[in-house]
PDB file of C-alpha atoms in Angstrom:
ATOM      1  CA  UNK A 161       6.779   5.094 -34.268  1.00  0.00           C
ATOM      2  CA  UNK A 162       9.387   6.808 -33.030  1.00  0.00           C
ATOM      3  CA  UNK A 163       8.897   9.778 -34.203  1.00  0.00           C
ATOM      4  CA  UNK A 164       5.430   9.599 -32.087  1.00  0.00           C
ATOM      5  CA  UNK A 165       7.784   8.145 -28.222  1.00  0.00           C
ATOM      6  CA  UNK A 166       9.363  11.209 -28.835  1.00  0.00           C
ATOM      7  CA  UNK A 167       6.702  13.578 -29.443  1.00  0.00           C
ATOM      8  CA  UNK A 168       5.684  12.263 -26.183  1.00  0.00           C
ATOM      9  CA  UNK A 169       8.984  11.746 -24.671  1.00  0.00           C
ATOM     10  CA  UNK A 170       8.952  15.605 -25.141  1.00  0.00           C
ATOM     11  CA  UNK A 171       6.123  15.927 -23.689  1.00  0.00           C
ATOM     12  CA  UNK A 172       6.112  14.273 -20.108  1.00  0.00           C
ATOM     13  CA  UNK A 173       9.685  15.476 -19.669  1.00  0.00           C
ATOM     14  CA  UNK A 174       8.545  19.557 -20.018  1.00  0.00           C
ATOM     15  CA  UNK A 175       5.627  18.932 -17.497  1.00  0.00           C
ATOM     16  CA  UNK A 176       6.258  20.419 -14.044  1.00  0.00           C
ATOM     17  CA  UNK A 177       3.943  20.454 -11.393  1.00  0.00           C
ATOM     18  CA  UNK A 178       3.298  22.425  -8.934  1.00  0.00           C
ATOM     19  CA  UNK A 179       5.259  23.229  -5.759  1.00  0.00           C
ATOM     20  CA  UNK A 180       2.338  22.759  -3.652  1.00  0.00           C
ATOM     21  CA  UNK A 181       1.456  19.504  -5.654  1.00  0.00           C
ATOM     22  CA  UNK A 182       4.571  18.377  -5.505  1.00  0.00           C
ATOM     23  CA  UNK A 183       4.706  19.283  -1.367  1.00  0.00           C
ATOM     24  CA  UNK A 184       1.614  17.092  -0.636  1.00  0.00           C
ATOM     25  CA  UNK A 185       3.867  14.148  -2.639  1.00  0.00           C
ATOM     26  CA  UNK A 186       6.554  14.535  -0.777  1.00  0.00           C
ATOM     27  CA  UNK A 187       4.272  14.665   2.669  1.00  0.00           C
ATOM     28  CA  UNK A 188       2.406  11.470   1.895  1.00  0.00           C
ATOM     29  CA  UNK A 189       4.794   9.853   0.996  1.00  0.00           C
ATOM     30  CA  UNK A 190       6.921  10.615   4.704  1.00  0.00           C
ATOM     31  CA  UNK A 191       3.093   9.605   6.573  1.00  0.00           C
ATOM     32  CA  UNK A 192       3.825   6.616   4.398  1.00  0.00           C
ATOM     33  CA  UNK A 193       7.215   5.335   4.819  1.00  0.00           C
ATOM     34  CA  UNK A 194       7.120   6.610   9.242  1.00  0.00           C
ATOM     35  CA  UNK A 195       3.691   4.782   9.597  1.00  0.00           C
ATOM     36  CA  UNK A 196       5.470   1.207   8.919  1.00  0.00           C
ATOM     37  CA  UNK A 197       3.853   1.588   6.212  1.00  0.00           C
ATOM     38  CA  UNK A 198       6.302  -0.590   4.188  1.00  0.00           C
ATOM     39  CA  UNK A 199       5.743  -3.590   7.117  1.00  0.00           C
ATOM     40  CA  UNK A 200       2.598  -3.273   6.796  1.00  0.00           C
ATOM     41  CA  UNK A 201       1.624  -4.577   3.936  1.00  0.00           C
ATOM     42  CA  UNK A 202       4.519  -7.286   3.568  1.00  0.00           C
ATOM     43  CA  UNK A 203       4.039  -8.604   6.933  1.00  0.00           C
ATOM     44  CA  UNK A 204       0.126  -8.309   7.007  1.00  0.00           C
ATOM     45  CA  UNK A 205      -1.893 -11.251   9.075  1.00  0.00           C
ATOM     46  CA  UNK A 206      -4.750 -12.857   7.611  1.00  0.00           C
ATOM     47  CA  UNK A 207      -7.352 -11.860   9.044  1.00  0.00           C
ATOM     48  CA  UNK A 208      -9.901 -14.386   8.001  1.00  0.00           C
ATOM     49  CA  UNK A 209      -8.902 -18.711   8.262  1.00  0.00           C
ATOM     50  CA  UNK A 210     -10.194 -21.041   7.219  1.00  0.00           C
ATOM     51  CA  UNK A 211     -11.251 -23.862   9.236  1.00  0.00           C
ATOM     52  CA  UNK A 212     -12.373 -26.720   7.080  1.00  0.00           C
ATOM     53  CA  UNK A 213     -15.806 -27.517   5.007  1.00  0.00           C
ATOM     54  CA  UNK A 214     -17.547 -23.908   5.052  1.00  0.00           C
ATOM     55  CA  UNK A 215     -16.278 -22.356   7.775  1.00  0.00           C
ATOM     56  CA  UNK A 216     -14.083 -19.137   8.079  1.00  0.00           C
ATOM     57  CA  UNK A 217     -12.762 -18.162  11.663  1.00  0.00           C
ATOM     58  CA  UNK A 218     -12.156 -14.300  11.944  1.00  0.00           C
ATOM     59  CA  UNK A 219      -8.409 -13.328  13.672  1.00  0.00           C
ATOM     60  CA  UNK A 220      -8.135  -9.894  14.103  1.00  0.00           C
ATOM     61  CA  UNK A 221      -4.428  -9.448  15.019  1.00  0.00           C
ATOM     62  CA  UNK A 222      -2.633  -7.619  18.193  1.00  0.00           C
ATOM     63  CA  UNK A 223      -6.033  -8.314  20.122  1.00  0.00           C
ATOM     64  CA  UNK A 224      -5.175 -10.363  23.847  1.00  0.00           C
ATOM     65  CA  UNK A 225      -6.194 -13.342  23.303  1.00  0.00           C
ATOM     66  CA  UNK A 226      -4.280 -13.517  19.563  1.00  0.00           C
ATOM     67  CA  UNK A 227      -2.023 -15.831  21.078  1.00  0.00           C
ATOM     68  CA  UNK A 228      -5.078 -19.044  21.722  1.00  0.00           C
ATOM     69  CA  UNK A 229      -7.271 -19.184  17.886  1.00  0.00           C
ATOM     70  CA  UNK A 230      -9.736 -22.650  19.007  1.00  0.00           C
ATOM     71  CA  UNK A 231     -12.809 -23.223  15.780  1.00  0.00           C
TER      72      UNK A 231
END
């Protein structure tokens, strides 16, 4: 088991990505972070709220009438 893990580790550690792929990954990561991606993941409000029975109240965040939800 140890021999196989060592060979897999050697293959992974010796593998090199192309420069264009690394540049594209860095650009995608920076756009995600600067665009507020972490905030969107953690603070994304629910879109559909259960009201009771078989009814659901659609909630569109950042809309002008989102202060009052009437179901």
